[in-house]
Tab-separated table of C-alpha atoms and ligand atoms in Angstrom:
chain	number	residue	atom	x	y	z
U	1	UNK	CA	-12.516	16.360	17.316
U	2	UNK	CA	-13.820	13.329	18.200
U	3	UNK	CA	-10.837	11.108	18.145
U	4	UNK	CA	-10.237	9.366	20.790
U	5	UNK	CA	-6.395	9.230	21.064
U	6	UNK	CA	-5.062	7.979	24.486
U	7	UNK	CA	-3.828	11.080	26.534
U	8	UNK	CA	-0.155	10.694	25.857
U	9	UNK	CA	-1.001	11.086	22.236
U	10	UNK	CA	-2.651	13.887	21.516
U	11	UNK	CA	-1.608	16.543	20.037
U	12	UNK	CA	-0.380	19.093	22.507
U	13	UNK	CA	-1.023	22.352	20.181
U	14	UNK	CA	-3.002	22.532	17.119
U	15	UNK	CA	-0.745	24.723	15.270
U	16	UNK	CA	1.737	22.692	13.149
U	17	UNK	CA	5.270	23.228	14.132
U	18	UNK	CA	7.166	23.043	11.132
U	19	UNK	CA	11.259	22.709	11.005
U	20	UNK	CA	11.946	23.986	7.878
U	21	UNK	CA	9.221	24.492	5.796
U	22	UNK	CA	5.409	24.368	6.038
U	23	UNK	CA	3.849	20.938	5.781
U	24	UNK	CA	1.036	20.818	3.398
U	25	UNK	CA	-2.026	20.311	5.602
U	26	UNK	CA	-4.000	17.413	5.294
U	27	UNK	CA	-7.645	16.157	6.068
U	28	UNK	CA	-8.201	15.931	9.127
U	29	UNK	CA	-11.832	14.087	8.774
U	30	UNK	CA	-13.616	12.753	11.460
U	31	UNK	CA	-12.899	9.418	12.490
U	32	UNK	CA	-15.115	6.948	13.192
U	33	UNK	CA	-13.811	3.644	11.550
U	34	UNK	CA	-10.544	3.119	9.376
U	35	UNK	CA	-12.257	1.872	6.501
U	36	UNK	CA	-14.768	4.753	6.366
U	37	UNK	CA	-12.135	7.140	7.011
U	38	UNK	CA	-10.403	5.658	4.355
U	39	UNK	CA	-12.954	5.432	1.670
U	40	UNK	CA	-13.914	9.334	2.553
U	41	UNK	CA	-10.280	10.443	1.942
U	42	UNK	CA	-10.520	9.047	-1.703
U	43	UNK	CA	-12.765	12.013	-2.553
U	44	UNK	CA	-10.299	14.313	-0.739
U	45	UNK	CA	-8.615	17.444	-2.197
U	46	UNK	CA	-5.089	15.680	-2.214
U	47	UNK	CA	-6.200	12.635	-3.483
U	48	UNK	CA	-8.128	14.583	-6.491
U	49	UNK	CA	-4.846	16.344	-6.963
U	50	UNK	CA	-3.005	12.686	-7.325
U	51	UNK	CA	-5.145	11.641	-9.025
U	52	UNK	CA	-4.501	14.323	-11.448
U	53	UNK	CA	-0.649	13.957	-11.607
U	54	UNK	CA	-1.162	10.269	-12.350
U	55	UNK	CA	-2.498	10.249	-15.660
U	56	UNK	CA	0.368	12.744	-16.236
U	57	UNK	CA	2.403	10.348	-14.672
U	58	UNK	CA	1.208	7.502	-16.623
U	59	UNK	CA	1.810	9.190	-20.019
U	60	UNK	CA	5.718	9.834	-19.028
U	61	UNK	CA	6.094	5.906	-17.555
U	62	UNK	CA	4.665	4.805	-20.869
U	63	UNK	CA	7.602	6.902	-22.713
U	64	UNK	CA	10.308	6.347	-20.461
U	65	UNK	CA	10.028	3.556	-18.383
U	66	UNK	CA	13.859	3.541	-16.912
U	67	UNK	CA	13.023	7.298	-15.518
U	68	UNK	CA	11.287	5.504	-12.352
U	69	UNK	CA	12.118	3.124	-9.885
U	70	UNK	CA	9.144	2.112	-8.007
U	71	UNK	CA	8.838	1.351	-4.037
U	72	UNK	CA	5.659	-0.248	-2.739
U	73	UNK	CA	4.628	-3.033	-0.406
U	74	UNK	CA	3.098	-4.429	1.823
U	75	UNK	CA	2.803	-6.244	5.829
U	76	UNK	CA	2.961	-9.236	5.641
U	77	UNK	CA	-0.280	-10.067	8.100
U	78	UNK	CA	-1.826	-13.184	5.781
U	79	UNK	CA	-2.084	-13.747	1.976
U	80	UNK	CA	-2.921	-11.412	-0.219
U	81	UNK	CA	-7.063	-10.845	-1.217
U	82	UNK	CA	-8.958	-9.193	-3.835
U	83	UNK	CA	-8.500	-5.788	-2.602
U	84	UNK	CA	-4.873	-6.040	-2.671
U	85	UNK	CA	-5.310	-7.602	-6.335
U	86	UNK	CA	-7.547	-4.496	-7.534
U	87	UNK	CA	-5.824	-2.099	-5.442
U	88	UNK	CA	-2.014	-2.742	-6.083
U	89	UNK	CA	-0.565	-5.919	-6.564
U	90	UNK	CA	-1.983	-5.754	-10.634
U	91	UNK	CA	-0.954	-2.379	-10.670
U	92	UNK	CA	2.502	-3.519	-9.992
U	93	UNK	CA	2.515	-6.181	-12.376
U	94	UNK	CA	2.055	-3.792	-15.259
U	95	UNK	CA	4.462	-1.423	-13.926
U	96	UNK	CA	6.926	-3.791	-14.000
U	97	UNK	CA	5.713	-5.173	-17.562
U	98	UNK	CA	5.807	-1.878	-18.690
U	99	UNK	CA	9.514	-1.970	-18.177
U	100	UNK	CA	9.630	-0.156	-14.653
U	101	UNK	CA	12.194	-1.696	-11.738
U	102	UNK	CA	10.042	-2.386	-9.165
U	103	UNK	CA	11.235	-2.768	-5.654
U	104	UNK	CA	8.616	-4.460	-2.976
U	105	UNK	CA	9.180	-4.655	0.761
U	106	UNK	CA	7.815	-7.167	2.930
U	107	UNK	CA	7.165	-4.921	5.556
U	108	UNK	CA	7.540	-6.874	8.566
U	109	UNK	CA	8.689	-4.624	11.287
U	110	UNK	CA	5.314	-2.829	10.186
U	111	UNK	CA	3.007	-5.489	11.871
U	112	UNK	CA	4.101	-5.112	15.242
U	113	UNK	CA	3.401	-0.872	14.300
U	114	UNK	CA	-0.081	-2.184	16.036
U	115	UNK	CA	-0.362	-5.721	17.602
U	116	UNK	CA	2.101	-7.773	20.120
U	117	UNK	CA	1.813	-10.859	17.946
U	118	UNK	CA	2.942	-11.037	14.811
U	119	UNK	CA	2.239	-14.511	14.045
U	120	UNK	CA	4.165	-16.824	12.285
U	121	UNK	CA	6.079	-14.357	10.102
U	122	UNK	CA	8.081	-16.737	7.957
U	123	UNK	CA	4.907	-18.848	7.049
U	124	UNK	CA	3.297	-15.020	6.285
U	125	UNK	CA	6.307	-13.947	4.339
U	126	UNK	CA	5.999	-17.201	2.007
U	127	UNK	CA	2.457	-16.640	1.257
U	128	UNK	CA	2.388	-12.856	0.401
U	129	UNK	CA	5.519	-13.933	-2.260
U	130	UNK	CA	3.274	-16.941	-3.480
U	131	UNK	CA	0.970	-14.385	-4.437
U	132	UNK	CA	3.208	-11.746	-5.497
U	133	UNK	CA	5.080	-14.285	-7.894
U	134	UNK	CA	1.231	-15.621	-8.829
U	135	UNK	CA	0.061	-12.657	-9.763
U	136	UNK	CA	3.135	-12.236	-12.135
U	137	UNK	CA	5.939	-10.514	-10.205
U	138	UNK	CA	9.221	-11.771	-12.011
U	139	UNK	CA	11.633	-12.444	-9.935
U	140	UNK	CA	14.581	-11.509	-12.569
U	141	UNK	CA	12.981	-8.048	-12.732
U	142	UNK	CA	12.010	-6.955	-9.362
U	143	UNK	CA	13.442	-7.128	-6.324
U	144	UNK	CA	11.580	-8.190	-3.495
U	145	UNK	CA	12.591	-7.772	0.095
U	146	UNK	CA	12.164	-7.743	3.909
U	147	UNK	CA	12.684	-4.767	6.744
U	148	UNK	CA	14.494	-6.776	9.014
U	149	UNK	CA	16.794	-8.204	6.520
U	150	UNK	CA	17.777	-4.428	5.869
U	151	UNK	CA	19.886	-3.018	8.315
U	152	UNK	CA	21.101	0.121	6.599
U	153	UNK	CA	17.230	0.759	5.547
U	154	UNK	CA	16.452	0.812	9.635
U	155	UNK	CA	19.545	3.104	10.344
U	156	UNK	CA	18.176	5.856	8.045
U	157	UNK	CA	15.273	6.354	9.996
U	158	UNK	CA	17.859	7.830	12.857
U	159	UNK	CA	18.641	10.693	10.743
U	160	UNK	CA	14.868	11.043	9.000
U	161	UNK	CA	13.154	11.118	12.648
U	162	UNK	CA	15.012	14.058	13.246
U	163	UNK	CA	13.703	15.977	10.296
U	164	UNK	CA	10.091	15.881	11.446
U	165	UNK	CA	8.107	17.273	14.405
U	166	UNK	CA	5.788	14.880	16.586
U	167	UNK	CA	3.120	17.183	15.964
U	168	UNK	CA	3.221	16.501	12.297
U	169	UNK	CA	3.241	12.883	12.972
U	170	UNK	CA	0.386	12.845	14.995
U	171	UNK	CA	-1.804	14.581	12.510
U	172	UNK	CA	-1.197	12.171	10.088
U	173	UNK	CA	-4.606	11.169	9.155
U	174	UNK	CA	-3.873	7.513	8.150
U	175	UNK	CA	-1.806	7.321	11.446
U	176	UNK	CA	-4.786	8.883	13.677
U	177	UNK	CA	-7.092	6.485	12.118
U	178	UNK	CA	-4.839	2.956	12.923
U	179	UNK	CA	-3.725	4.601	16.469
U	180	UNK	CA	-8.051	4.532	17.372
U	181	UNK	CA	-8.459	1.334	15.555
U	182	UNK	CA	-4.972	-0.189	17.794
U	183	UNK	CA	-6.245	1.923	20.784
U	184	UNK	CA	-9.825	0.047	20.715
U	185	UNK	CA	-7.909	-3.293	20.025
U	186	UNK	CA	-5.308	-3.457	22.728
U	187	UNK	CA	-6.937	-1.289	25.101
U	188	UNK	CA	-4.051	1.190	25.858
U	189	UNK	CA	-1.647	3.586	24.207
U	190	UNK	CA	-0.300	3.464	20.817
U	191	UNK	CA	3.446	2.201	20.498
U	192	UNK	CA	6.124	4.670	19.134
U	193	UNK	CA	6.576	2.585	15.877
U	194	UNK	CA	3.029	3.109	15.120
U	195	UNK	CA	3.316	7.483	15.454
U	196	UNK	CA	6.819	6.960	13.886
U	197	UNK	CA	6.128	4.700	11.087
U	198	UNK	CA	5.382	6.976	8.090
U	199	UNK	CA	9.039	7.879	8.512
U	200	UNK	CA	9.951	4.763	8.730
U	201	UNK	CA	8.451	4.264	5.427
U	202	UNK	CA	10.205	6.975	3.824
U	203	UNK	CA	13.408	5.308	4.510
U	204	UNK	CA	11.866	2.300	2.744
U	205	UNK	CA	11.036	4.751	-0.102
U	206	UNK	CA	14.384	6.235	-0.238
U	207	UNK	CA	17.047	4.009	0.599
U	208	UNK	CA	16.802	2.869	-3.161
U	209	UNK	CA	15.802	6.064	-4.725
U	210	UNK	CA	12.247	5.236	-5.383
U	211	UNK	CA	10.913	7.892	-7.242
U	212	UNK	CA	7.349	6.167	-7.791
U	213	UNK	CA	5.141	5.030	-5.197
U	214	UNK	CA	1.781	3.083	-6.230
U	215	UNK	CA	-0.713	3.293	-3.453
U	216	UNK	CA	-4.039	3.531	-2.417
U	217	UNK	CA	-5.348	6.928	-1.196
U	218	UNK	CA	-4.706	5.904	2.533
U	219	UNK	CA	-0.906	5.830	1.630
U	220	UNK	CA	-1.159	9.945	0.605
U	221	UNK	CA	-0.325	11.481	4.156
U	222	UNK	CA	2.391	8.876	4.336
U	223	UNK	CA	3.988	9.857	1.155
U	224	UNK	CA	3.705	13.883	1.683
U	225	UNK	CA	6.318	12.794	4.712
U	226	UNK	CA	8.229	10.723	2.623
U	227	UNK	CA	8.550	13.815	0.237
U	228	UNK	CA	9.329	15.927	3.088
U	229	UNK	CA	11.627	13.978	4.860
U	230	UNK	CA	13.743	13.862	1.808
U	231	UNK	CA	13.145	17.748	0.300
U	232	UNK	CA	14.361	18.988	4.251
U	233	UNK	CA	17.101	16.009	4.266
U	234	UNK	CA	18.273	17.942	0.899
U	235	UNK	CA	17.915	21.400	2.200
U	236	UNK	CA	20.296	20.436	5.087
U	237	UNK	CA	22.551	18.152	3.862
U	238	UNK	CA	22.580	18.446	0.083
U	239	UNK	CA	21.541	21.627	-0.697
U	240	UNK	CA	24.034	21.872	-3.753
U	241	UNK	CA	22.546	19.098	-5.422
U	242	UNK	CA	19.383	17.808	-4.490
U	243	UNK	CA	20.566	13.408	-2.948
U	244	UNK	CA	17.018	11.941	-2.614
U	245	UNK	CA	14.131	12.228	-4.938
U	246	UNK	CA	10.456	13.542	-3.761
U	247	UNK	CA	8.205	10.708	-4.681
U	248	UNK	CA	5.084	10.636	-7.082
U	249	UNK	CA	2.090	9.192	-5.573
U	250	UNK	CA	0.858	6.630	-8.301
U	251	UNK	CA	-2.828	6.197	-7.695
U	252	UNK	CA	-4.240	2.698	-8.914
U	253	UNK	CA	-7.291	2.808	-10.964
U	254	UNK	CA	-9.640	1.426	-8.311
U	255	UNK	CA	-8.354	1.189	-4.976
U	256	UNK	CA	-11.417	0.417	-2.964
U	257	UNK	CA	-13.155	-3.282	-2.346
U	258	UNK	CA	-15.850	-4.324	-0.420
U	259	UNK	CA	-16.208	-7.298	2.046
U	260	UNK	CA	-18.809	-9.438	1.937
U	261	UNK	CA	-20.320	-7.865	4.817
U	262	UNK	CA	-20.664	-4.295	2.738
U	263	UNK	CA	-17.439	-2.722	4.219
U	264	UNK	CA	-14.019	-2.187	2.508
U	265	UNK	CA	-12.690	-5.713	2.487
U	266	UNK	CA	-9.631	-6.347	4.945
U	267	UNK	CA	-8.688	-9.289	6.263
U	268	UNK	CA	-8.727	-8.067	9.850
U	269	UNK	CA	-12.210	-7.612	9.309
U	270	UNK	CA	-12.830	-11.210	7.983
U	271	UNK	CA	-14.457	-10.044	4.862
U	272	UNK	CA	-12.142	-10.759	2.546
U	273	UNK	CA	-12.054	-13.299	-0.644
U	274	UNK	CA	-8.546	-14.356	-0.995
U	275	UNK	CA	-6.408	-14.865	-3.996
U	276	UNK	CA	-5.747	-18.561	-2.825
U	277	UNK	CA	-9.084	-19.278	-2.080
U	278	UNK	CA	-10.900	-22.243	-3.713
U	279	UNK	CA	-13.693	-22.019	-6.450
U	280	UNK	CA	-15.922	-22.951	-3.892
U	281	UNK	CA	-14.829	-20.442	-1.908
U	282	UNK	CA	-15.150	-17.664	-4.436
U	283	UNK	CA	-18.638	-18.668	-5.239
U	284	UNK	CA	-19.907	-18.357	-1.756
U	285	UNK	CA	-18.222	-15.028	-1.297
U	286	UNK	CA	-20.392	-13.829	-4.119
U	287	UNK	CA	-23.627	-15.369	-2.743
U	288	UNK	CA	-23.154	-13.414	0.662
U	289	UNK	CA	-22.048	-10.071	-1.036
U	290	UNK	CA	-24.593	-7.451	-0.496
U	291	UNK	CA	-27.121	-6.005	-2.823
U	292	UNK	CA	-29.829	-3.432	-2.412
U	293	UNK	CA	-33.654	-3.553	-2.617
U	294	UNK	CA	-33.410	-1.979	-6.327
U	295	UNK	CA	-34.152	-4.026	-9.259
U	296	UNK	CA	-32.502	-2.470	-12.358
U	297	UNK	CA	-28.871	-2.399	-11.914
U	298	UNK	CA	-27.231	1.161	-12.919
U	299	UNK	CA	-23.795	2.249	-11.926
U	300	UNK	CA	-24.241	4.735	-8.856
U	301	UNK	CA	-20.360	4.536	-6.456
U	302	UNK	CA	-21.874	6.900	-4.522
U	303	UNK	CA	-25.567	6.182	-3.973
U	304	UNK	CA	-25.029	2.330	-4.353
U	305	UNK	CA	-21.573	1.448	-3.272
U	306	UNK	CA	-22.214	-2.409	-3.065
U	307	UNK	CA	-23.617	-2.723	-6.373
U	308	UNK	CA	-20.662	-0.658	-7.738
U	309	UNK	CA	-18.319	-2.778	-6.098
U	310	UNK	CA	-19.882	-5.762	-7.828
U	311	UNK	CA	-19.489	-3.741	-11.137
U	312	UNK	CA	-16.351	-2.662	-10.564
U	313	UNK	CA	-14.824	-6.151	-9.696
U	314	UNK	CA	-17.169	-7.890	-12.741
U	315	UNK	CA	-15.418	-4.903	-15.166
U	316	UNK	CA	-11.838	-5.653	-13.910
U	317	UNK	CA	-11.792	-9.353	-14.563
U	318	UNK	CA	-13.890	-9.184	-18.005
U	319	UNK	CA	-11.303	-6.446	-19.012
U	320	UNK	CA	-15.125	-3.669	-19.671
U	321	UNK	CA	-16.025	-0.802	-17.665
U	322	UNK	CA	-18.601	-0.764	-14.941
U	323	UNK	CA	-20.453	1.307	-17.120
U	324	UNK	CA	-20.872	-0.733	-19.860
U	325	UNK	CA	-21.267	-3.724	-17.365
U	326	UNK	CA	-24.460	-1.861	-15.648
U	327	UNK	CA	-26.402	-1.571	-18.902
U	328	UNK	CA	-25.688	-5.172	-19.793
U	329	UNK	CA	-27.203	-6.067	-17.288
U	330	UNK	CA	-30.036	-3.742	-16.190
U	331	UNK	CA	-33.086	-4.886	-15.534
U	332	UNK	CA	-31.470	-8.192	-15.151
U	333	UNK	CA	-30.987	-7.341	-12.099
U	334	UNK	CA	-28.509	-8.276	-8.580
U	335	UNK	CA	-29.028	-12.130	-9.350
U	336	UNK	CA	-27.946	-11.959	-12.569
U	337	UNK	CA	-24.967	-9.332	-12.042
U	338	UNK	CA	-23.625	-11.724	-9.342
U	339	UNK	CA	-23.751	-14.995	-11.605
U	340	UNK	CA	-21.815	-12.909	-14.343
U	341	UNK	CA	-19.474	-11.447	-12.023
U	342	UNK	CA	-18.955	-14.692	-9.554
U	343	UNK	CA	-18.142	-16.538	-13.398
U	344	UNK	CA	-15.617	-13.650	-14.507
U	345	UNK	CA	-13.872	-13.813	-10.356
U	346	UNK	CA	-13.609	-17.752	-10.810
U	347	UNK	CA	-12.239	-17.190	-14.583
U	348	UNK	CA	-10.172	-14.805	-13.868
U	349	UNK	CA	-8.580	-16.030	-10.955
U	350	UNK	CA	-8.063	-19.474	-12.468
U	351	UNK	CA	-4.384	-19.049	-13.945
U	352	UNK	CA	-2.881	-16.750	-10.959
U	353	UNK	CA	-4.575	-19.890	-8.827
U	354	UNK	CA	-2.959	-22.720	-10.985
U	355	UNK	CA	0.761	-20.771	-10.723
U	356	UNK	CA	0.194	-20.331	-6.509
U	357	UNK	CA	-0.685	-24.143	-6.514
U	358	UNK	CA	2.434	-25.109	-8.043
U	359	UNK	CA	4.609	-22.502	-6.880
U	360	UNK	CA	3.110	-23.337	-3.485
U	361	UNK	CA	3.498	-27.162	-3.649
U	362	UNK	CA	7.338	-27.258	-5.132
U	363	UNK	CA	7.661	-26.211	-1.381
U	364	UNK	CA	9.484	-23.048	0.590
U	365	UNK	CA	12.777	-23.974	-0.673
U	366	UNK	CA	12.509	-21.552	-4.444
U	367	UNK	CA	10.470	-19.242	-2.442
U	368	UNK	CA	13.295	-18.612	0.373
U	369	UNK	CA	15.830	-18.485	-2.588
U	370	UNK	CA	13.598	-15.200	-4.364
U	371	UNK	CA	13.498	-13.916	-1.169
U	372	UNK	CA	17.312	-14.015	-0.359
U	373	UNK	CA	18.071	-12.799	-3.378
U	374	UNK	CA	16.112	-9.892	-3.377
U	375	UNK	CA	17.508	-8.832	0.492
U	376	UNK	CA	20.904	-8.897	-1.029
U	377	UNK	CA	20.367	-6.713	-3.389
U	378	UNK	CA	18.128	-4.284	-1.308
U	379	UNK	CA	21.266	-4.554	1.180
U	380	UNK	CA	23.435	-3.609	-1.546
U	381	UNK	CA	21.843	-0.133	-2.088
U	382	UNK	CA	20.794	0.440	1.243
U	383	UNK	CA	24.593	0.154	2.245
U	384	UNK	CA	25.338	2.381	-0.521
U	385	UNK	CA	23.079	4.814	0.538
U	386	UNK	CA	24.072	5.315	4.294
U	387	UNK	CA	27.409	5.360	2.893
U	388	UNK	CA	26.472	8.585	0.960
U	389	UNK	CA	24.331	10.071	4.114
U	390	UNK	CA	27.420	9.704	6.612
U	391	UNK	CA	29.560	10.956	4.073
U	392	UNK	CA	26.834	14.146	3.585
U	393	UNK	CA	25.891	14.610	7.535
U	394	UNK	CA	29.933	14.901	8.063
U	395	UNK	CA	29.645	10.917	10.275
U	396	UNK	CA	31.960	9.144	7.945
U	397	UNK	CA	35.042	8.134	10.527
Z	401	LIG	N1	2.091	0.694	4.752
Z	401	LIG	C1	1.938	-0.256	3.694
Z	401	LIG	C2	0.746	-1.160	4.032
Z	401	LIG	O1	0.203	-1.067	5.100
Z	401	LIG	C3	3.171	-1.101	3.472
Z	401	LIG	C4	4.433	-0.329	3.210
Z	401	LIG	C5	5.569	-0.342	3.975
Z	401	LIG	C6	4.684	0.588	2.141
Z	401	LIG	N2	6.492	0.470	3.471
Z	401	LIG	C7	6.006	1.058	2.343
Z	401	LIG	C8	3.931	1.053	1.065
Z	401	LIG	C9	6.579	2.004	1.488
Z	401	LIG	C10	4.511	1.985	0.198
Z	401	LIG	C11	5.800	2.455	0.423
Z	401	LIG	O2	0.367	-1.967	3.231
């Protein structure tokens, strides 16, 4: 293995320990750089498998919407960008259209999982809801919250902790690859929140129920522990009848975006086109995004991931499919598949743009109001919820 985790880290024996049951084993690829490791695990067994159950999935949300709740989110470490669009936050939107409660934490004890400053959080918080509410979160329909406005949500992760070994914490791919990445960053070992946090994120899931969970492929390991956590909280507590839900892993239809520099496009990285970028902005993006030496443009994720990435993003905003997008443009070739899709970005873009602007400049006041309403009501059911797991661990006094 060529990970590099600091000492007090790694594992201590590679044979899983399981409590109760036997973990289903992940990928344990090797890893070199998060986004890599990332974009590798999309062609993974499990994520074939979810991606699979999704179009099952999607058949039953279509017919019964009020079967799911959905949980999802995000940290709150700047504003949103086109990956986050692509990935999720549209994804979300339609859910939610489509008649689905959706539930979205603000996950801000989740940023110091890797870095000592969080920056200014409440400015943060403010501009991941502008672009929530932008892209066309309502409000009136879906709740959205923060961590630390959640008390009951934290407490649950007492009782989940214990359900879990360390040893199937630390070979949580998507945790392995964030502990190097934090490792190389701050120059010393990883914090407990960080080896802890996929539980942490079960109580997130859980606390209301969620029985949906729209991510990208990273998100898989993190949801097999959600699913765990709450089929082993059952098997002790509730064996009679069955108190949390196991989670489906909703997989978006394209969940990975390239940077301007080639890689997958993260703000930490500084490749990133964000949603409240300028027109200007956006065009210049597009200028810098990389090509290859081959004239006639053909649809190839594998073989030519940047001009895929082009497609893909052209194909999402003009509503087509990469496909269709390639042979339009063929032997036109990269400068003519970056006009179109640098048109259909700025296009697209223009109305969630307009709505941020004026959400933005009405000032924090409406903004603070959405938030506080949603924390109320995600402190409603998390109360409820501990309530019920006292009462079912024998701690109500
Ligand atoms: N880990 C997610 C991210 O990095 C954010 C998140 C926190 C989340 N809690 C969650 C996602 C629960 C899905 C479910 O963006």
């Amino acid at each position: 293995m060529s990970l590099t985790l600091p000492p007090e880290a790694a594992p201590t024996s590679s044979a899983p320990a399981p409590l109760h049951d036997t973990a289903t084993p992940h990928d344990t690829a090797t890893l070199h750089d998060l986004g890599a490791a990332r974009d590798k695990r999309a062609t993974t067994r499990s994520a074939v498998a979810a991606r699979e159950r999704t179009a099952v999935l999607e058949d039953r949300i279509a017919r019964n919407p009020g079967e799911y709740r959905v949980l999802t989110g995000d940290r709150p470490t700047g504003a949103l960008h086109l990956g986050h669009l692509m990935g999720t936050v549209a994804n979300r939107v339609r859910l939610q259209d489509l008649g689905v409660e959706v539930f979205l934490i603000v996950a801000d004890y989740q940023v110091i999982t890797d870095r000592d400053d969080a920056g200014d959080l409440p400015a943060t918080v403010r501009e991941v809801l502008l672009d929530y509410l932008a892209a066309g979160l309502d409000p009136e329909r879906s709740t959205v919250f923060t961590h630390s406005a959640v008390p009951a949500l934290n407490q649950l992760l007492l009782p989940f902790l214990s359900l879990v070994t360390v040893s199937e914490l630390e070979r949580n791919p998507t945790v392995k690859a964030e502990a190097e990445a934090a490792v190389l960053r701050q120059k010393r070992g990883i914090s407990g929140l960080l080896l802890t946090y996929p539980v942490h994120q079960a109580a997130d899931i859980l606390f209301c129920h969620g029985n949906l969970v729209p991510v990208g492929v990273d998100q898989l390991p993190h949801l097999e522990i959600t699913r765990t956590v709450a089929r082993r909280f059952n098997q002790r507590y509730s064996a009679a009848r069955p108190y949390f839900p196991e989670p489906d892993a909703l997989i978006a239809p394209s969940t990975t975006v390239l940077g301007d520099d080639g890689r997958r496009m993260s703000k930490s990285r500084g490749n990133a086109l964000e949603l409240r970028a300028s027109e200007d902005v956006t065009v210049t993006f597009f200028k810098r995004a990389k090509t290859d030496a081959e004239r006639a443009i053909t649809y190839e994720p594998e073989r030519r991931p940047e001009i895929a990435n082009l497609l893909q993003i052209g194909a999402y905003f003009t509503g087509g499919t990469p496909e269709a997008l390639a042979d339009e443009v063929g032997a036109g070739g990269a400068g003519q598949l970056k006009a179109l899709v640098t048109e259909a970005a700025v296009e697209g873009l223009r109305p969630l743009r307009a709505r941020r602007r004026e959400l933005a400049s009405a000032g924090p006041r409406y903004l603070d109001e959405v938030l506080a309403r949603g924390n109320a009501r995600a402190n409603e059911i998390a109360d409820r919820t501990l309530d019920d797991v006292r009462g079912l661990m024998g701690m109500r006094y």
